Each structure stands twice: as structure tokens, then as C-alpha cells.
PDB file of C-alpha atoms in Angstrom:
ATOM      1  CA  MET S  35      95.324 -11.859  27.609  1.00  0.00           C
ATOM      2  CA  SER S  36      95.490  -9.330  24.759  1.00  0.00           C
ATOM      3  CA  SER S  37      93.232  -9.339  21.774  1.00  0.00           C
ATOM      4  CA  ILE S  38      93.828  -8.377  18.180  1.00  0.00           C
ATOM      5  CA  GLN S  39      91.183  -6.246  16.517  1.00  0.00           C
ATOM      6  CA  THR S  40      90.208  -7.058  12.962  1.00  0.00           C
ATOM      7  CA  GLY S  41      86.983  -6.712  11.059  1.00  0.00           C
ATOM      8  CA  THR S  42      85.846  -9.969  12.593  1.00  0.00           C
ATOM      9  CA  TYR S  43      84.619 -10.381  16.181  1.00  0.00           C
ATOM     10  CA  ARG S  44      87.149 -11.666  18.619  1.00  0.00           C
ATOM     11  CA  ARG S  45      86.490 -12.259  22.321  1.00  0.00           C
ATOM     12  CA  GLN S  46      88.812 -10.791  24.955  1.00  0.00           C
ATOM     13  CA  ARG S  47      89.413 -14.241  26.425  1.00  0.00           C
ATOM     14  CA  ASP S  48      89.074 -17.080  23.978  1.00  0.00           C
ATOM     15  CA  HIS S  49      90.416 -19.871  26.224  1.00  0.00           C
ATOM     16  CA  PHE S  50      88.443 -21.937  28.729  1.00  0.00           C
ATOM     17  CA  GLU S  51      89.549 -21.170  32.270  1.00  0.00           C
ATOM     18  CA  PRO S  52      87.751 -23.265  34.871  1.00  0.00           C
ATOM     19  CA  GLN S  53      86.876 -21.419  38.093  1.00  0.00           C
ATOM     20  CA  ASP S  54      85.186 -24.077  40.153  1.00  0.00           C
ATOM     21  CA  ILE S  55      87.826 -26.802  40.450  1.00  0.00           C
ATOM     22  CA  ASP S  56      90.614 -27.188  42.969  1.00  0.00           C
ATOM     23  CA  PRO S  57      93.926 -25.380  42.353  1.00  0.00           C
ATOM     24  CA  GLN S  58      95.895 -28.520  41.610  1.00  0.00           C
ATOM     25  CA  GLU S  59      93.423 -29.556  38.946  1.00  0.00           C
ATOM     26  CA  GLN S  60      93.443 -26.020  37.538  1.00  0.00           C
ATOM     27  CA  ARG S  61      97.267 -26.161  37.194  1.00  0.00           C
ATOM     28  CA  ARG S  62      97.098 -29.582  35.519  1.00  0.00           C
ATOM     29  CA  LEU S  63      94.452 -28.375  33.082  1.00  0.00           C
ATOM     30  CA  ARG S  64      96.266 -25.097  32.399  1.00  0.00           C
ATOM     31  CA  GLY S  65      99.463 -27.100  31.629  1.00  0.00           C
ATOM     32  CA  LEU S  66      97.547 -29.323  29.218  1.00  0.00           C
ATOM     33  CA  LEU S  67      96.011 -26.290  27.528  1.00  0.00           C
ATOM     34  CA  GLU S  68      99.483 -24.715  27.209  1.00  0.00           C
ATOM     35  CA  GLN S  69     100.693 -27.914  25.494  1.00  0.00           C
ATOM     36  CA  ILE S  70      97.801 -27.709  23.125  1.00  0.00           C
ATOM     37  CA  ASP S  71      98.525 -24.018  22.359  1.00  0.00           C
ATOM     38  CA  TYR S  72     102.175 -24.827  21.766  1.00  0.00           C
ATOM     39  CA  ALA S  73     101.297 -27.670  19.413  1.00  0.00           C
ATOM     40  CA  ALA S  74      99.117 -25.226  17.444  1.00  0.00           C
ATOM     41  CA  PHE S  75     101.975 -22.690  17.418  1.00  0.00           C
ATOM     42  CA  VAL S  76     104.451 -25.251  16.034  1.00  0.00           C
ATOM     43  CA  ALA S  77     101.950 -26.439  13.410  1.00  0.00           C
ATOM     44  CA  ASN S  78     101.274 -22.879  12.293  1.00  0.00           C
ATOM     45  CA  ARG S  79     104.948 -21.996  12.163  1.00  0.00           C
ATOM     46  CA  GLU S  80     105.761 -25.063  10.078  1.00  0.00           C
ATOM     47  CA  VAL S  81     102.812 -24.872   7.672  1.00  0.00           C
ATOM     48  CA  VAL S  82     102.777 -21.081   7.256  1.00  0.00           C
ATOM     49  CA  GLY S  83     106.591 -20.980   6.953  1.00  0.00           C
ATOM     50  CA  GLN S  84     106.485 -23.454   4.069  1.00  0.00           C
ATOM     51  CA  MET S  85     103.668 -21.692   2.214  1.00  0.00           C
ATOM     52  CA  MET S  86     104.754 -18.085   2.616  1.00  0.00           C
ATOM     53  CA  PRO S  87     107.619 -16.428   0.708  1.00  0.00           C
ATOM     54  CA  ALA S  88     110.325 -14.569   2.582  1.00  0.00           C
ATOM     55  CA  LEU S  89     108.565 -11.424   3.628  1.00  0.00           C
ATOM     56  CA  THR S  90     109.889  -7.914   3.624  1.00  0.00           C
ATOM     57  CA  ALA S  91     108.458  -4.554   4.473  1.00  0.00           C
ATOM     58  CA  ALA S  92     107.835  -4.107   0.754  1.00  0.00           C
ATOM     59  CA  ASN S  93     105.299  -6.970   0.860  1.00  0.00           C
ATOM     60  CA  PHE S  94     103.344  -5.176   3.554  1.00  0.00           C
ATOM     61  CA  GLN S  95     103.586  -1.880   1.715  1.00  0.00           C
ATOM     62  CA  ARG S  96     102.198  -3.366  -1.520  1.00  0.00           C
ATOM     63  CA  LEU S  97      99.356  -5.034   0.395  1.00  0.00           C
ATOM     64  CA  ALA S  98      98.578  -1.790   2.224  1.00  0.00           C
ATOM     65  CA  VAL S  99      98.487   0.123  -1.111  1.00  0.00           C
ATOM     66  CA  MET S 100      96.112  -2.496  -2.505  1.00  0.00           C
ATOM     67  CA  ALA S 101      93.835  -2.117   0.506  1.00  0.00           C
ATOM     68  CA  ALA S 102      93.931   1.691   0.287  1.00  0.00           C
ATOM     69  CA  THR S 103      93.167   1.541  -3.456  1.00  0.00           C
ATOM     70  CA  ALA S 104      90.224  -0.808  -2.801  1.00  0.00           C
ATOM     71  CA  ARG S 105      88.902   1.513  -0.086  1.00  0.00           C
ATOM     72  CA  ALA S 106      89.189   4.521  -2.409  1.00  0.00           C
ATOM     73  CA  LYS S 107      87.345   2.639  -5.201  1.00  0.00           C
ATOM     74  CA  TRP S 108      84.577   1.653  -2.796  1.00  0.00           C
ATOM     75  CA  VAL S 109      84.073   5.202  -1.532  1.00  0.00           C
ATOM     76  CA  ALA S 110      84.355   6.680  -5.001  1.00  0.00           C
ATOM     77  CA  GLU S 111      81.666   4.291  -6.254  1.00  0.00           C
ATOM     78  CA  GLY S 112      79.389   5.301  -3.409  1.00  0.00           C
ATOM     79  CA  LEU S 113      79.949   8.990  -4.130  1.00  0.00           C
ATOM     80  CA  ARG S 114      79.385   8.466  -7.849  1.00  0.00           C
ATOM     81  CA  GLN S 115      76.085   6.662  -7.151  1.00  0.00           C
ATOM     82  CA  SER S 116      74.941   9.505  -4.880  1.00  0.00           C
ATOM     83  CA  GLU S 117      75.444  12.196  -7.535  1.00  0.00           C
ATOM     84  CA  SER S 118      72.121  11.523  -9.252  1.00  0.00           C
ATOM     85  CA  GLY S 119      70.109  11.739  -6.047  1.00  0.00           C
ATOM     86  CA  ALA S 120      68.019   8.805  -7.204  1.00  0.00           C
ATOM     87  CA  PRO S 121      67.767   5.566  -5.193  1.00  0.00           C
ATOM     88  CA  SER S 122      70.457   3.002  -6.124  1.00  0.00           C
ATOM     89  CA  THR S 123      69.528   0.188  -8.456  1.00  0.00           C
ATOM     90  CA  PRO S 124      70.208  -3.444  -7.539  1.00  0.00           C
ATOM     91  CA  ASP S 125      73.063  -3.397 -10.063  1.00  0.00           C
ATOM     92  CA  GLN S 126      74.580  -0.310  -8.404  1.00  0.00           C
ATOM     93  CA  ILE S 127      74.278  -1.865  -4.966  1.00  0.00           C
ATOM     94  CA  ALA S 128      75.959  -5.031  -6.285  1.00  0.00           C
ATOM     95  CA  ARG S 129      78.899  -2.989  -7.583  1.00  0.00           C
ATOM     96  CA  LEU S 130      79.141  -1.142  -4.263  1.00  0.00           C
ATOM     97  CA  THR S 131      78.938  -4.374  -2.310  1.00  0.00           C
ATOM     98  CA  SER S 132      81.674  -5.946  -4.517  1.00  0.00           C
ATOM     99  CA  ALA S 133      83.945  -2.944  -3.962  1.00  0.00           C
ATOM    100  CA  ARG S 134      83.390  -3.046  -0.170  1.00  0.00           C
ATOM    101  CA  THR S 135      83.960  -6.785  -0.023  1.00  0.00           C
ATOM    102  CA  ALA S 136      87.242  -6.418  -1.928  1.00  0.00           C
ATOM    103  CA  PHE S 137      88.367  -3.766   0.553  1.00  0.00           C
ATOM    104  CA  GLU S 138      87.376  -5.788   3.585  1.00  0.00           C
ATOM    105  CA  GLU S 139      89.089  -8.936   2.282  1.00  0.00           C
ATOM    106  CA  LEU S 140      92.326  -7.095   1.638  1.00  0.00           C
ATOM    107  CA  VAL S 141      92.221  -5.572   5.148  1.00  0.00           C
ATOM    108  CA  GLU S 142      91.739  -9.085   6.585  1.00  0.00           C
ATOM    109  CA  VAL S 143      94.679 -10.411   4.553  1.00  0.00           C
ATOM    110  CA  TYR S 144      96.848  -7.562   5.857  1.00  0.00           C
ATOM    111  CA  ASP S 145      95.775  -8.136   9.433  1.00  0.00           C
ATOM    112  CA  GLY S 146      96.270 -11.874   9.105  1.00  0.00           C
ATOM    113  CA  LEU S 147      99.718 -11.480   7.667  1.00  0.00           C
ATOM    114  CA  ARG S 148     100.675  -9.057  10.413  1.00  0.00           C
ATOM    115  CA  ARG S 149      99.351 -11.459  13.032  1.00  0.00           C
ATOM    116  CA  MET S 150     101.490 -14.266  11.516  1.00  0.00           C
ATOM    117  CA  VAL S 151     104.590 -12.118  11.917  1.00  0.00           C
ATOM    118  CA  GLU S 152     103.509 -10.999  15.409  1.00  0.00           C
ATOM    119  CA  ARG S 153     103.019 -14.598  16.575  1.00  0.00           C
ATOM    120  CA  GLY S 154     106.327 -15.760  15.141  1.00  0.00           C
ATOM    121  CA  TYR S 155     104.905 -18.062  12.443  1.00  0.00           C
ATOM    122  CA  ILE S 156     106.952 -16.196   9.806  1.00  0.00           C
ATOM    123  CA  THR S 157     109.778 -13.702   9.992  1.00  0.00           C
ATOM    124  CA  LEU S 158     110.119 -10.337   8.349  1.00  0.00           C
ATOM    125  CA  LYS S 159     113.451  -9.863   6.599  1.00  0.00           C
TER     126      LYS S 159
END
């Protein structure tokens, strides 16, 4: 099973696979788990499809530009704070944390949106 890397931790195998039961029971359980996975897929496709606009490559590009801008602001803030050589104040750290959080959130949105397309929940026009 493949995994998708994002800023959050994701295990290689995130599904229960019993090893100590007989093969017939394993097949039955695997079939049940596939039905569950399919139900989740259908639910995601329906809900996400209703909530998301028709996506184009331009949507991804705008989101990528926003994430790149947020990254640049975060790094620029860190460099600006380092110019004095003095330890950062709590207010400076709060601004730096806010900039980093904005960048990380935008990256997660981009990854999540890409994952939705990859999994077939929405289509790219």
C-alpha cells in the first residue's frame, strides 16, 4: 500500500490486517474492509463533489503561489529578526510562529486538494 507524505504523520499501512486467523476468515474480513473502504470513497466523492467548485490547474497554481508567498514571508521574518543579533522577543516569536503556521496550513490544503483529485473525489477540468 502506498502512502502520501504531508506535514502530518501517516503510517505506511493504516489498515488492520489480521495474521493469526484462518485464510477463509481473512478473505471474509478483507472483503468486509473493502466494502467499508468503498463506502468511505463514495461518501467522500459525493460530499466533496458537492462542496468543491469545478477545479482547474489554475486553482492549484493560485494555491501554490499562496503557499510559496507564505513560505517567503515566514523565512523573511526570521531573517529580519536575526539581523539585530539579539534574542527574539515573545512578540517576535509570535509573529514568526504565525507566519510558519500560515505556510504549513496552506501546504496542507494544497496536499489535501491534490489527494482529493488523486483519489477521484473530484475531477480536474
